[in-house]
Short mmCIF file of C-alpha atoms and ligand atoms in Angstrom, two decimals:
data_model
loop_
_atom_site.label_atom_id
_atom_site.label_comp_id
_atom_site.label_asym_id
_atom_site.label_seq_id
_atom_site.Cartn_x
_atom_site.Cartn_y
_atom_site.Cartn_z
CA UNK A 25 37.01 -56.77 15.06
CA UNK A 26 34.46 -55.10 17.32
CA UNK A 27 33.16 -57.41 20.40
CA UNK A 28 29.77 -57.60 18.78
CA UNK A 29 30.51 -58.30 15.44
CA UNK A 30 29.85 -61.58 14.22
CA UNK A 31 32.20 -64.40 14.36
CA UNK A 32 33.92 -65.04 11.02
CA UNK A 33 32.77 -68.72 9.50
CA UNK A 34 35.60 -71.31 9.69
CA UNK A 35 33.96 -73.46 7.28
CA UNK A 36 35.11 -73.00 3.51
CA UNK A 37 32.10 -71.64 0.81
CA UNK A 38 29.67 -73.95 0.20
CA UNK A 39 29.58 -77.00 -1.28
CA UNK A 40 33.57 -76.63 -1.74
CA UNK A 41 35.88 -78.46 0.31
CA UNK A 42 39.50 -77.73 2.00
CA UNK A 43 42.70 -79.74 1.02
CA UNK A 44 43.87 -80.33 4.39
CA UNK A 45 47.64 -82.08 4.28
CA UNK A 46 46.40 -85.57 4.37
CA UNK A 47 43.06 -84.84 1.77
CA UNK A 48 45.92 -83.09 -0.30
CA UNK A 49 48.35 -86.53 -0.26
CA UNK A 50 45.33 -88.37 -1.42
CA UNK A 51 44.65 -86.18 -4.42
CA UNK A 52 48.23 -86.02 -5.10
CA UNK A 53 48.31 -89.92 -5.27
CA UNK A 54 44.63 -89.60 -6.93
CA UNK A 55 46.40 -87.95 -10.16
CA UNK A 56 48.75 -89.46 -10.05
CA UNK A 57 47.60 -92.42 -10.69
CA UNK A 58 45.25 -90.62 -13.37
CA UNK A 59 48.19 -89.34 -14.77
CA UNK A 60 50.36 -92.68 -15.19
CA UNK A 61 47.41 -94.47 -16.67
CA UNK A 62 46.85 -91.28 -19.48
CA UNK A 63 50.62 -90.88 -20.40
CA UNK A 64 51.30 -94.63 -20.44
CA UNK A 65 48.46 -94.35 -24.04
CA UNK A 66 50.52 -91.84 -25.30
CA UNK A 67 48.22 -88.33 -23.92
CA UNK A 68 49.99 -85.52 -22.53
CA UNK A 69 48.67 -82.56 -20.41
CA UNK A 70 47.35 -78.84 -21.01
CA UNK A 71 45.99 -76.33 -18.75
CA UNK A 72 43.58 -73.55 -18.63
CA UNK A 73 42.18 -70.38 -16.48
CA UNK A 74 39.17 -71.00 -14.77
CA UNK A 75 37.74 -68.33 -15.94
CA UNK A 76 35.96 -68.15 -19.19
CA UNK A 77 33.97 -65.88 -21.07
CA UNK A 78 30.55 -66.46 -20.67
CA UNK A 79 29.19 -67.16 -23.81
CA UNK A 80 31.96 -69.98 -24.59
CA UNK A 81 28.90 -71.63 -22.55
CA UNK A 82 25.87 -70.94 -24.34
CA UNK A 83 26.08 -72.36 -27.59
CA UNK A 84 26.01 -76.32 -27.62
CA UNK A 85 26.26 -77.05 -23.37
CA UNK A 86 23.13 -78.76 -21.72
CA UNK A 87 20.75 -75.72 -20.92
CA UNK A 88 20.32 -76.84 -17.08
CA UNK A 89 23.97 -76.48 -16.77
CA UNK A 90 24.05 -72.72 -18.10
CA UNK A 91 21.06 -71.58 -17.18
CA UNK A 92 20.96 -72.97 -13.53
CA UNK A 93 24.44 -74.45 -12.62
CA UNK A 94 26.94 -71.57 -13.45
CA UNK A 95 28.83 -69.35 -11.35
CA UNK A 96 28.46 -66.03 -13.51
CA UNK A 97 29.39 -62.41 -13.03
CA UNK A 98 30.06 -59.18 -14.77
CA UNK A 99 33.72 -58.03 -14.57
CA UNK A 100 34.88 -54.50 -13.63
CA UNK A 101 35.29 -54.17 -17.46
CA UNK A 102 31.44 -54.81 -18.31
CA UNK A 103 32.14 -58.33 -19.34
CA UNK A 104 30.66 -61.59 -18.95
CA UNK A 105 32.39 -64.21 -17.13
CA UNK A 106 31.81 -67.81 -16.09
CA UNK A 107 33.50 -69.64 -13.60
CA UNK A 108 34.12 -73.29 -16.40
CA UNK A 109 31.35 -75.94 -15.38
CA UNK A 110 33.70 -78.18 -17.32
CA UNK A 111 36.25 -78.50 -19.76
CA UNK A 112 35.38 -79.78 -22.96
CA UNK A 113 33.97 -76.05 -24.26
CA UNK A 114 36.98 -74.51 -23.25
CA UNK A 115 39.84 -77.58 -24.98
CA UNK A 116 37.30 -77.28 -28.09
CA UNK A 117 38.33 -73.81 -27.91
CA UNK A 118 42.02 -74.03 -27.56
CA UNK A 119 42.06 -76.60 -30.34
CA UNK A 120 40.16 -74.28 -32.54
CA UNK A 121 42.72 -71.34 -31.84
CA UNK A 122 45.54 -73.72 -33.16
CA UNK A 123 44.17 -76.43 -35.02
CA UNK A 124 46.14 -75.33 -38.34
CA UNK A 125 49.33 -75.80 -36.19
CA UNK A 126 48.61 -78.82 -33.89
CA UNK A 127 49.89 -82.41 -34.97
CA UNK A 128 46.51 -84.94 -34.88
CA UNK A 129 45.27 -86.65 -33.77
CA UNK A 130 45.62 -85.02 -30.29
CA UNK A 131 45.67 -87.20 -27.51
CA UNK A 132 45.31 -84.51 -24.42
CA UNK A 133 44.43 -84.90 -20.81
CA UNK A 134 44.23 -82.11 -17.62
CA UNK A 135 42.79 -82.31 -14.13
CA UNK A 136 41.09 -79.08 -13.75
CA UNK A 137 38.43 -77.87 -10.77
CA UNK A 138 35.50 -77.60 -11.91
CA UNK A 139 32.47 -74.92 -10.88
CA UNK A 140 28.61 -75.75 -10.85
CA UNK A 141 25.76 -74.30 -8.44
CA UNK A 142 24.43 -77.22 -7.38
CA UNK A 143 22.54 -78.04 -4.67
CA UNK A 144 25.66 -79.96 -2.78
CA UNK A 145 24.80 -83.63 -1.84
CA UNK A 146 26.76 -87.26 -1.65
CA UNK A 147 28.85 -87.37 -4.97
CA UNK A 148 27.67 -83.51 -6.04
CA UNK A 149 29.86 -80.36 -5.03
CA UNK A 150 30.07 -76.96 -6.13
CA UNK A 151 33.52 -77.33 -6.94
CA UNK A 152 35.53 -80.86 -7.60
CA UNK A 153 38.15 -81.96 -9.82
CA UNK A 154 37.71 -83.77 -13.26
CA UNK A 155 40.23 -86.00 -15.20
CA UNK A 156 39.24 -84.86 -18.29
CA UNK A 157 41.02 -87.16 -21.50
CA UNK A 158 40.46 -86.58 -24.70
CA UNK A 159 41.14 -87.74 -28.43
CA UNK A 160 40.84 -85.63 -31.22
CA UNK A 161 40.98 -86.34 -35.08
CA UNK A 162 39.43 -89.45 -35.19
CA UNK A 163 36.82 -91.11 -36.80
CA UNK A 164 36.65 -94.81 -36.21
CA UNK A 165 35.05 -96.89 -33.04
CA UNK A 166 39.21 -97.28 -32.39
CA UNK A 167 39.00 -94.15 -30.82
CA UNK A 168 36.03 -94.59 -28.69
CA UNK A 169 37.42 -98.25 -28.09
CA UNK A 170 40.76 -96.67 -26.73
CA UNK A 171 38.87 -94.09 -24.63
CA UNK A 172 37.33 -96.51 -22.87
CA UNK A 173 39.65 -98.99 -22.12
CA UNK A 174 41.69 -95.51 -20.68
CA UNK A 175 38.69 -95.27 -17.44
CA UNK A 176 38.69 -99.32 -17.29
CA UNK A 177 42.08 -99.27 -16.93
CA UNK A 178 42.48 -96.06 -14.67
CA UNK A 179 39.60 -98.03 -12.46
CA UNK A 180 42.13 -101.34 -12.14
CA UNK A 181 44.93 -98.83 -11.45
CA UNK A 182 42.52 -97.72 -8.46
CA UNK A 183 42.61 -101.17 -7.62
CA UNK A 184 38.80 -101.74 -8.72
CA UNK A 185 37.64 -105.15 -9.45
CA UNK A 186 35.50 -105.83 -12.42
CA UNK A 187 32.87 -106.82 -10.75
CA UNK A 188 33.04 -103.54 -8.33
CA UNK A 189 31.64 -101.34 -11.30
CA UNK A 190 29.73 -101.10 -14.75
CA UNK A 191 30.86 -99.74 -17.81
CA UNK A 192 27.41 -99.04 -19.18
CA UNK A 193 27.11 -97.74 -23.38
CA UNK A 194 25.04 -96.78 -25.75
CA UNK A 195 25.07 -94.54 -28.91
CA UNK A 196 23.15 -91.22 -29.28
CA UNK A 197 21.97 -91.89 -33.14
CA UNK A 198 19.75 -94.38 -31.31
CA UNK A 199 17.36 -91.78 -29.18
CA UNK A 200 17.86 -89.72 -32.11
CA UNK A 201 16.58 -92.15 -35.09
CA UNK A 202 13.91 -93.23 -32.79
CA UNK A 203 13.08 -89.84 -32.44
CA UNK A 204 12.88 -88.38 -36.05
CA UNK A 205 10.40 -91.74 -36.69
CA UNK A 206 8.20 -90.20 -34.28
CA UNK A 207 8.70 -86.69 -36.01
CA UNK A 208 9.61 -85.45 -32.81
CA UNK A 209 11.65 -81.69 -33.62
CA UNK A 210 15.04 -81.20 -32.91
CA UNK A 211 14.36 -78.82 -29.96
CA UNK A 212 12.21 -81.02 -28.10
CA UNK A 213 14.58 -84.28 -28.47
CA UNK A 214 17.05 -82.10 -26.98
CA UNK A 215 14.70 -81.63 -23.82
CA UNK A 216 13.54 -85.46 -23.57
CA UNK A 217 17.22 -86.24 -23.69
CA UNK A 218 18.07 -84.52 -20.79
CA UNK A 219 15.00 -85.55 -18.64
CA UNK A 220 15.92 -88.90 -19.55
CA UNK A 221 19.32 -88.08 -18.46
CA UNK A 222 17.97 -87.68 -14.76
CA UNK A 223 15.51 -90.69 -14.68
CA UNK A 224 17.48 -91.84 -12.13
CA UNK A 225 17.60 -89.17 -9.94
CA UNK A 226 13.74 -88.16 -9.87
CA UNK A 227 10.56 -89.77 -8.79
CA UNK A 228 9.02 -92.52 -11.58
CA UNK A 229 5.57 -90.45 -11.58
CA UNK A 230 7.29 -86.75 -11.48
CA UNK A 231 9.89 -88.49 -14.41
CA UNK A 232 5.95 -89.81 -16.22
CA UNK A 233 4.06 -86.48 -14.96
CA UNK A 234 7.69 -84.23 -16.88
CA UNK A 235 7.73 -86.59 -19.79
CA UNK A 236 4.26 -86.25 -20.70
CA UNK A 237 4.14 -82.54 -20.80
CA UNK A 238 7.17 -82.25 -23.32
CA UNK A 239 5.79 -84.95 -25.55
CA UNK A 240 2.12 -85.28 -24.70
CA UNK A 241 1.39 -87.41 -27.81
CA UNK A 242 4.38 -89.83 -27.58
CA UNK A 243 5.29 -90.12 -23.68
CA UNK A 244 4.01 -93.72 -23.75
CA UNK A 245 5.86 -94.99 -26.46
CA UNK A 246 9.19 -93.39 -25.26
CA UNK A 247 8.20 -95.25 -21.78
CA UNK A 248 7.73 -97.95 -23.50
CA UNK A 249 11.71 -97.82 -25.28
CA UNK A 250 13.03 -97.13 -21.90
CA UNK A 251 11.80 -99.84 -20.03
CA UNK A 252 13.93 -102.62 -18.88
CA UNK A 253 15.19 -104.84 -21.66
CA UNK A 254 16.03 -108.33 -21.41
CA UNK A 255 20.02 -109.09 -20.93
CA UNK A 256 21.96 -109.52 -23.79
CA UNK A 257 20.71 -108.74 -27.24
CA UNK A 258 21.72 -105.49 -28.62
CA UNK A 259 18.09 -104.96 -29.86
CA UNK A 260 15.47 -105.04 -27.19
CA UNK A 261 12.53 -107.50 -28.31
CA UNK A 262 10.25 -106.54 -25.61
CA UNK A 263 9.31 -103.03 -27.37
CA UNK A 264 6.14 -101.73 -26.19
CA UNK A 265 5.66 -99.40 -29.36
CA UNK A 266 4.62 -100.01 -33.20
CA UNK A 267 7.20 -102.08 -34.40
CA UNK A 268 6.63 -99.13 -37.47
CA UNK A 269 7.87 -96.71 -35.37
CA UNK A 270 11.44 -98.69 -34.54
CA UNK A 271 14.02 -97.08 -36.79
CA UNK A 272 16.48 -98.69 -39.22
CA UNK A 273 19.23 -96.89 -41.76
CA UNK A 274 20.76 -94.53 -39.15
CA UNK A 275 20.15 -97.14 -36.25
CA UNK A 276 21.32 -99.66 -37.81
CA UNK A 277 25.07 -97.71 -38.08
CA UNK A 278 24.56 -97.22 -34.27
CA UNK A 279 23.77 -100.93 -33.93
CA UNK A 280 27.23 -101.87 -35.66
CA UNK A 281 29.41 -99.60 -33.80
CA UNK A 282 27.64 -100.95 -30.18
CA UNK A 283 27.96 -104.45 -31.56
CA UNK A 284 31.71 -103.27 -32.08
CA UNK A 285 32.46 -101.70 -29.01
CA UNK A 286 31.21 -104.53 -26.87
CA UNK A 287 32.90 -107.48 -29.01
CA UNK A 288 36.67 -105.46 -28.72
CA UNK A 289 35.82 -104.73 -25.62
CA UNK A 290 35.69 -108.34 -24.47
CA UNK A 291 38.69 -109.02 -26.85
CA UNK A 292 40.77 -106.24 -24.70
CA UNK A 293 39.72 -108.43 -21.23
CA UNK A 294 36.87 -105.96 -20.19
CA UNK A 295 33.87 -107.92 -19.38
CA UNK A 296 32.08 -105.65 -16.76
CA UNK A 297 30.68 -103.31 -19.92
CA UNK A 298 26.83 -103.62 -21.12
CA UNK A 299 24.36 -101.68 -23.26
CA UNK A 300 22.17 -99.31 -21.96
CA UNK A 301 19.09 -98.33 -24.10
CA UNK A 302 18.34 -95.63 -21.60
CA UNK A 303 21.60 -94.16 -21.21
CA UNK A 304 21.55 -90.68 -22.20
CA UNK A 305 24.12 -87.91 -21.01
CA UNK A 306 23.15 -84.65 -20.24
CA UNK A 307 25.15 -82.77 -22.62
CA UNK A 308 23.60 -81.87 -26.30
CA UNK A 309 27.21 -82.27 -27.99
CA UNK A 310 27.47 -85.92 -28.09
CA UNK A 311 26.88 -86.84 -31.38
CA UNK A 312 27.65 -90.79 -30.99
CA UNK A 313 28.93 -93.11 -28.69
CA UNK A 314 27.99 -92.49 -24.78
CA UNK A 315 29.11 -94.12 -22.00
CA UNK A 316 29.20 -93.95 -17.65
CA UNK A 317 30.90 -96.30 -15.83
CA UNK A 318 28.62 -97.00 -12.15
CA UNK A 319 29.56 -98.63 -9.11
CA UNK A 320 27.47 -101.83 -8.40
CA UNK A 321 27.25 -101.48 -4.62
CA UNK A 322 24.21 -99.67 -4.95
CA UNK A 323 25.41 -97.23 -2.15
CA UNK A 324 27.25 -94.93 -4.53
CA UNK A 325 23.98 -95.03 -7.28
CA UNK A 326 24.66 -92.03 -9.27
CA UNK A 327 27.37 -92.97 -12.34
CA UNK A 328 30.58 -92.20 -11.09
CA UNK A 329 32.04 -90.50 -14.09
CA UNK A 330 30.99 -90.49 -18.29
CA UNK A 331 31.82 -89.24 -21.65
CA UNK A 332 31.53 -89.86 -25.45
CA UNK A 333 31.78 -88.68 -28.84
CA UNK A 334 31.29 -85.25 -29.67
CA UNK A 335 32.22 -84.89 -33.13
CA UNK A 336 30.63 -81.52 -33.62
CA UNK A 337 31.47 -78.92 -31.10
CA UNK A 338 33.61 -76.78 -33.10
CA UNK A 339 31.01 -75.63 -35.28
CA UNK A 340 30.70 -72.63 -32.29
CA UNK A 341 33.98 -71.18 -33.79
CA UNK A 342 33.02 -71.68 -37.59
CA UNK A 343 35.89 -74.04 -37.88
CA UNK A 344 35.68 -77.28 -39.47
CA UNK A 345 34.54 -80.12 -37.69
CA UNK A 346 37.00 -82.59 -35.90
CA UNK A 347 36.00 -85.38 -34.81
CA UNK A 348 36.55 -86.07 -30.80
CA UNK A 349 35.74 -88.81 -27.92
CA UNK A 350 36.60 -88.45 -24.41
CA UNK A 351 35.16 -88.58 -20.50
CA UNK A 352 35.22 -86.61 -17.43
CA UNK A 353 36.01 -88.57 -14.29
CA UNK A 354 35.30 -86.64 -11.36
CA UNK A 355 37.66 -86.70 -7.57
CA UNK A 356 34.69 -86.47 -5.38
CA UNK A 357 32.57 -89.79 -6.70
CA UNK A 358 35.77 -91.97 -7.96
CA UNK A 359 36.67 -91.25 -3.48
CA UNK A 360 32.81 -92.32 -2.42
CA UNK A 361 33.98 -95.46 -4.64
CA UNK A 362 37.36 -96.21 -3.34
CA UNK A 363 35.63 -95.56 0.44
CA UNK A 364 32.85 -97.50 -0.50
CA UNK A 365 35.23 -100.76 -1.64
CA UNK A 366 37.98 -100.11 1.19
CA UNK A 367 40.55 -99.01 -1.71
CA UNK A 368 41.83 -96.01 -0.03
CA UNK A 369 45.11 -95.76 0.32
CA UNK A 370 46.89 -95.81 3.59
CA UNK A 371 49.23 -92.85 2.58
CA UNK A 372 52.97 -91.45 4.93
CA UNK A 373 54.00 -88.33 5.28
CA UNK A 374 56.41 -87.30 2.24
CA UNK A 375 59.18 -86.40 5.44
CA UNK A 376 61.00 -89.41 5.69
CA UNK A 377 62.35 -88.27 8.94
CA UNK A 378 61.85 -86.00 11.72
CA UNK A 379 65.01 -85.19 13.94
CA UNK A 380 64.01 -84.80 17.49
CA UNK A 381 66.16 -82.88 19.66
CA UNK A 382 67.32 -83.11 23.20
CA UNK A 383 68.63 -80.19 25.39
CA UNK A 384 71.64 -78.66 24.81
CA UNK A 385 72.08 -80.03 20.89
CA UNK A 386 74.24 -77.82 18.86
CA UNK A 387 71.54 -76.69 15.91
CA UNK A 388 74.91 -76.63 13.97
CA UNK A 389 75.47 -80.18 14.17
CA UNK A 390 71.22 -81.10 13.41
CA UNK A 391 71.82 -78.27 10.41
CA UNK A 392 74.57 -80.44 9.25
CA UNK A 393 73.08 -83.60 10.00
CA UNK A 394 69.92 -82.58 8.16
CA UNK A 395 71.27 -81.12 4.80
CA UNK A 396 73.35 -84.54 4.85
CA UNK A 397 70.09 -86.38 5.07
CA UNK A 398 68.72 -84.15 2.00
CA UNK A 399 71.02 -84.46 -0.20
CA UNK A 400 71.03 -87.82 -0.13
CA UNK A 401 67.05 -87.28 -1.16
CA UNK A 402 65.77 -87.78 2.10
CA UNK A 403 63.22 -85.46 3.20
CA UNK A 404 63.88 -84.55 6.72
CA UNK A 405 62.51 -81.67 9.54
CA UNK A 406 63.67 -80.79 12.12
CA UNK A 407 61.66 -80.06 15.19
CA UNK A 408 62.94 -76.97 17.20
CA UNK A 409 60.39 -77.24 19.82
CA UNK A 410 62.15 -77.60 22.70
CA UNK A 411 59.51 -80.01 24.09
CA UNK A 412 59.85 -83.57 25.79
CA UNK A 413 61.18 -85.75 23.50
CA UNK A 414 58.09 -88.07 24.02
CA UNK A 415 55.60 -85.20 22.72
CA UNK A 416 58.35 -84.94 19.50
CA UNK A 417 57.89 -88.06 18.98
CA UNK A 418 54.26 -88.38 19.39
CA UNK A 419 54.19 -85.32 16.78
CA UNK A 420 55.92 -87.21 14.39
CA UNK A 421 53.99 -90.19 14.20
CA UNK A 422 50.88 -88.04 14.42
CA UNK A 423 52.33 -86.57 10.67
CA UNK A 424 52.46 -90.02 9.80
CA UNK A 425 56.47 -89.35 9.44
CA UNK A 426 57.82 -92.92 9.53
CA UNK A 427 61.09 -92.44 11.05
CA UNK A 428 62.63 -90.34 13.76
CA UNK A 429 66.07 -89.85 14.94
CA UNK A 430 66.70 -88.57 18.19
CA UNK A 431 70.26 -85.96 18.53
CA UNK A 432 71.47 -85.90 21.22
CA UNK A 433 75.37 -84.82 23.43
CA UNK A 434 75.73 -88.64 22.96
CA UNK A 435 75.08 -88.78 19.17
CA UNK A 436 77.09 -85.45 18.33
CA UNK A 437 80.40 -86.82 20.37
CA UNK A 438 80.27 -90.39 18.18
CA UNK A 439 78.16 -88.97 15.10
CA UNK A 440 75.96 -92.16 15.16
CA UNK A 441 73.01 -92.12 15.54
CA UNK A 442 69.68 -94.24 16.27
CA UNK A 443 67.04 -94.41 13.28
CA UNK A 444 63.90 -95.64 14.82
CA UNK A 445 60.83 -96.59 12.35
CA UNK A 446 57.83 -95.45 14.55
CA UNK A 447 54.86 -97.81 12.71
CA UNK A 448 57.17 -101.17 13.42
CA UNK A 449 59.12 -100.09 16.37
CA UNK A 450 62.31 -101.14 15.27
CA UNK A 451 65.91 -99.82 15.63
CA UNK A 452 68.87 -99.52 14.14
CA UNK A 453 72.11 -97.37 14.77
CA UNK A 454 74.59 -95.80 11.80
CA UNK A 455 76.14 -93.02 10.71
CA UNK A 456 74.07 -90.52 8.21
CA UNK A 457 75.07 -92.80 5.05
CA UNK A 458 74.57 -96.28 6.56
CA UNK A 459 71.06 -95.33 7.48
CA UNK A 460 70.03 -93.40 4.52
CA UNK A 461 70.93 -96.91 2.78
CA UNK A 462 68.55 -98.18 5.02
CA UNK A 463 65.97 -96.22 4.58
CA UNK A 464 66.29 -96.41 0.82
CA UNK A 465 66.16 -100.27 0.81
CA UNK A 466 62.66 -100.11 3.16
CA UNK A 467 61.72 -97.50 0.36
CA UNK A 468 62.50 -100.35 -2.70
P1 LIG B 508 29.68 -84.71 -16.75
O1 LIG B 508 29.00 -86.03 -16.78
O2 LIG B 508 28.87 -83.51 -16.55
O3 LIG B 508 30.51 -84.61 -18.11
O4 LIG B 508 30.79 -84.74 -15.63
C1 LIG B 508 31.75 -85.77 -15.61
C2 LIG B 508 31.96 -86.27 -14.21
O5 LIG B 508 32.38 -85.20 -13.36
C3 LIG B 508 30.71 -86.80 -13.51
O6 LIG B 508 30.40 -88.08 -13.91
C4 LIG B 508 31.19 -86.74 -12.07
O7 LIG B 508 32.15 -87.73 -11.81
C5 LIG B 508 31.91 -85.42 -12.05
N1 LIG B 508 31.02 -84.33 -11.65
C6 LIG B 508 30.21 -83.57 -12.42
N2 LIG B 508 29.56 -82.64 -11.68
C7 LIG B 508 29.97 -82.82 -10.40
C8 LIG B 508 29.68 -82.17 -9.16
N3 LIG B 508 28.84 -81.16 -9.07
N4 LIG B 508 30.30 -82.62 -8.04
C9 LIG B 508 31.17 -83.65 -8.11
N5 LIG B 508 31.49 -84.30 -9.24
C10 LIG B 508 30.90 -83.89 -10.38
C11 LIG B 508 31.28 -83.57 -18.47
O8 LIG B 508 31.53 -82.63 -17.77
C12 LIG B 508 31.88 -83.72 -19.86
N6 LIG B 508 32.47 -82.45 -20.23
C13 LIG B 508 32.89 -84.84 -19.85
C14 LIG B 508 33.54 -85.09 -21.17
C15 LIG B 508 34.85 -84.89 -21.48
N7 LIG B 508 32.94 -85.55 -22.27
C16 LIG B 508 33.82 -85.65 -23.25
N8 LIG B 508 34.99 -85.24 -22.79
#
């Protein structure tokens, strides 16, 4: 590189972040416990490319997202390609390629990253990681019942108290119902929904000022449904609209299956859930059930992850629709949380051991040593250095490594050695099997 060229950035694109080692053992232990919780109801895993044609997109995802949040390019081949903004398009897809072969109901999860151009801010990347679970093939509240006691329970397996977060519901038939009573088109409820999806996020007036100029006619009675509701009651009593204009047949179905969520709900043990009039989701798929789960510190205020029923979204391959309800839970909010409520976990090294070597060692005998130590499952390195002993050491406990041994002329003539834990400072002397026994029981 010339003198006067610019210096190359060190910082990664954007609004995406880098896995250093100790980031990377927190996702790992992240999914993991994602994973446990997910397999212990019976789901198993898939996988797919990031990369997806474009107009997989276009047909039933929130506008906002396509329009304004996707990374999207022409290949060398003249085709359109989008970097996924999430993953239920793209399993809707894989289901439809197989669905004549695949044994429902489907209970399927996956971790993938996920892309959007957003502007990047606390709890919003360009690029994070979403749990995504999902059950396919059926119709009854059972399913949306088990779906959410899955993210309760992946919260407690966190180690999330009830009262640390919010399992907020409500159903999408509601909006809707109230909605066609107002004779309010299917194209415009689409738009209201999603502005009410980010009442939260904007200004009251600039929320009023975008509401009225969708719905000039009705903006006051929609206030009016949205406005804080009395706890309890699954009806709000407080409506500030014509009590003609409150909906009933197709509500009343909604009003059943909320009545039904929250009673099983409380006969499962989970308490912290509540319905949510307002409670929207930005997506147009959802057909039924919603739900987002917020922290109630109030320093984390967006919802930390959501999801619902979606029993439509194969209609954009002709097939026949299945009925599905799942979530996304995304890395980079469900961390703010676990920061936020001191639940992060203090993580070691996966090298159990690091041997540190004095002058004049055979690297014969440390090979020996070593591959003794690993195939007795103990992850060990070796550090070649050639430095002080003291700065080996200090390496060590810098990788969080928890024990060290040091090899020495002393330890080759009477193959023992000393195994020193480095966090408590204690000792203790052996030959390879006695302390890998040792290390093993500290392990159990
Ligand atoms: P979503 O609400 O758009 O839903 O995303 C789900 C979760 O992903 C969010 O609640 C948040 O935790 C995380 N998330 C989304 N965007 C970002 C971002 N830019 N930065 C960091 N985290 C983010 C969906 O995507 C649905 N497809 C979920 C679903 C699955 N519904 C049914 N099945």
């Amino acid at each position: 590189m010339s003198k006067d060229s610019p210096k190359l950035s060190r910082e990664p694109y954007k609004g995406t972040r880098d896995f250093y080692p100790e980031e990377m053992a927190f996702q790992k232990w992240l999914f993991e416990k994602m994973r446990r919780v997910c397999e212990s109801y019976g789901y198993v895993e898939y996988g797919a490319s990031p990369l997806e044609p474009a107009e997989l997109y276009t047909a039933k995802t929130g506008e906002e997202i396509v329009n304004e949040q996707t990374y999207t390019f022409e290949d060398r081949g003249g085709r359109k390609v989008t970097l996924r903004p999430e993953m239920t398009p793209t399993v809707a897809r894989m289901i439809a390629a197989r669905r004549r072969e695949l044994p429902f109901p489907l209970r399927w999860y996956s971790i993938p990253n996920i892309f959007r151009y957003e502007q990047p801010q606390r709890g919003r990347l360009r690029e994070h990681y979403q749990l995504n679970v999902d059950l396919f093939g059926i119709k009854g509240i059972e399913a949306d019942i088990e779906i959410i006691s899955i993210a309760y329970n992946i919260m407690k397996a966190f180690g999330a108290k009830d009262e640390d977060f919010e399992i907020r519901i409500n159903n999408r038939k509601y909006l809707q119902s109230f909605f066609k009573k107002l004779h309010i088109g299917a194209e415009t409820s689409k738009n209201i929904t999603r502005l009410i999806d980010k009442k939260d996020k904007i200004d009251k007036k600039e929320f009023e000022k975008r509401l009225s100029e969708i719905v000039p006619e009705h903006a006051k009675k929609i206030l009016g449904y949205l406005a804080p509701k009395p706890e309890g009651g699954i009806l709000p009593d407080d409506y500030k609209i014509d009590p003609s204009d409150i909906p009933s047949n197709e509500q009343v179905e909604a009003v059943a299956d909320i009545s039904n969520l929250l009673n099983t709900s409380d006969q499962k043990g989970i308490r912290n859930i509540v319905h949510d009039l307002a409670l929207t989701r930005g997506f147009d798929y959802y057909t039924g059930t919603i739900f987002e789960v917020f922290d109630t510190s109030g320093e984390n205020k967006r919802s930390l992850f959501g999801g619902g029923r979606y029993d439509e979204l194969l209609d954009i391959f002709d097939e026949e629709k299945i009925p599905a309800v799942g979530f996304g839970m995304g890395d980079v909010t469900v961390r703010n949380f676990l920061e936020t409520h001191k639940l992060l976990p203090k993580l070691e090294s996966t090298t159990k051991v690091s041997l540190c070597l004095m002058q004049g060692v055979s690297p014969e005998f440390v090979n020996e040593s070593a591959k003794l130590l690993r195939e007795s499952g103990i992850n060990t390195s070796i550090d070649w250095s050639g430095r002080k002993i003291g700065d080996q050491i200090k390496s060590a406990d810098k990788s969080k490594i928890p024990y060290i041994m040091v090899i020495g002329e002393n330890e080759m003539k009477t193959n023992t050695f000393t195994l020193k834990n480095l966090a408590a400072g204690e000792e203790n002397k052996g030959n390879v099997s006695e302390l890998v026994e040792l290390i093993k029981k500290a392990r159990s």
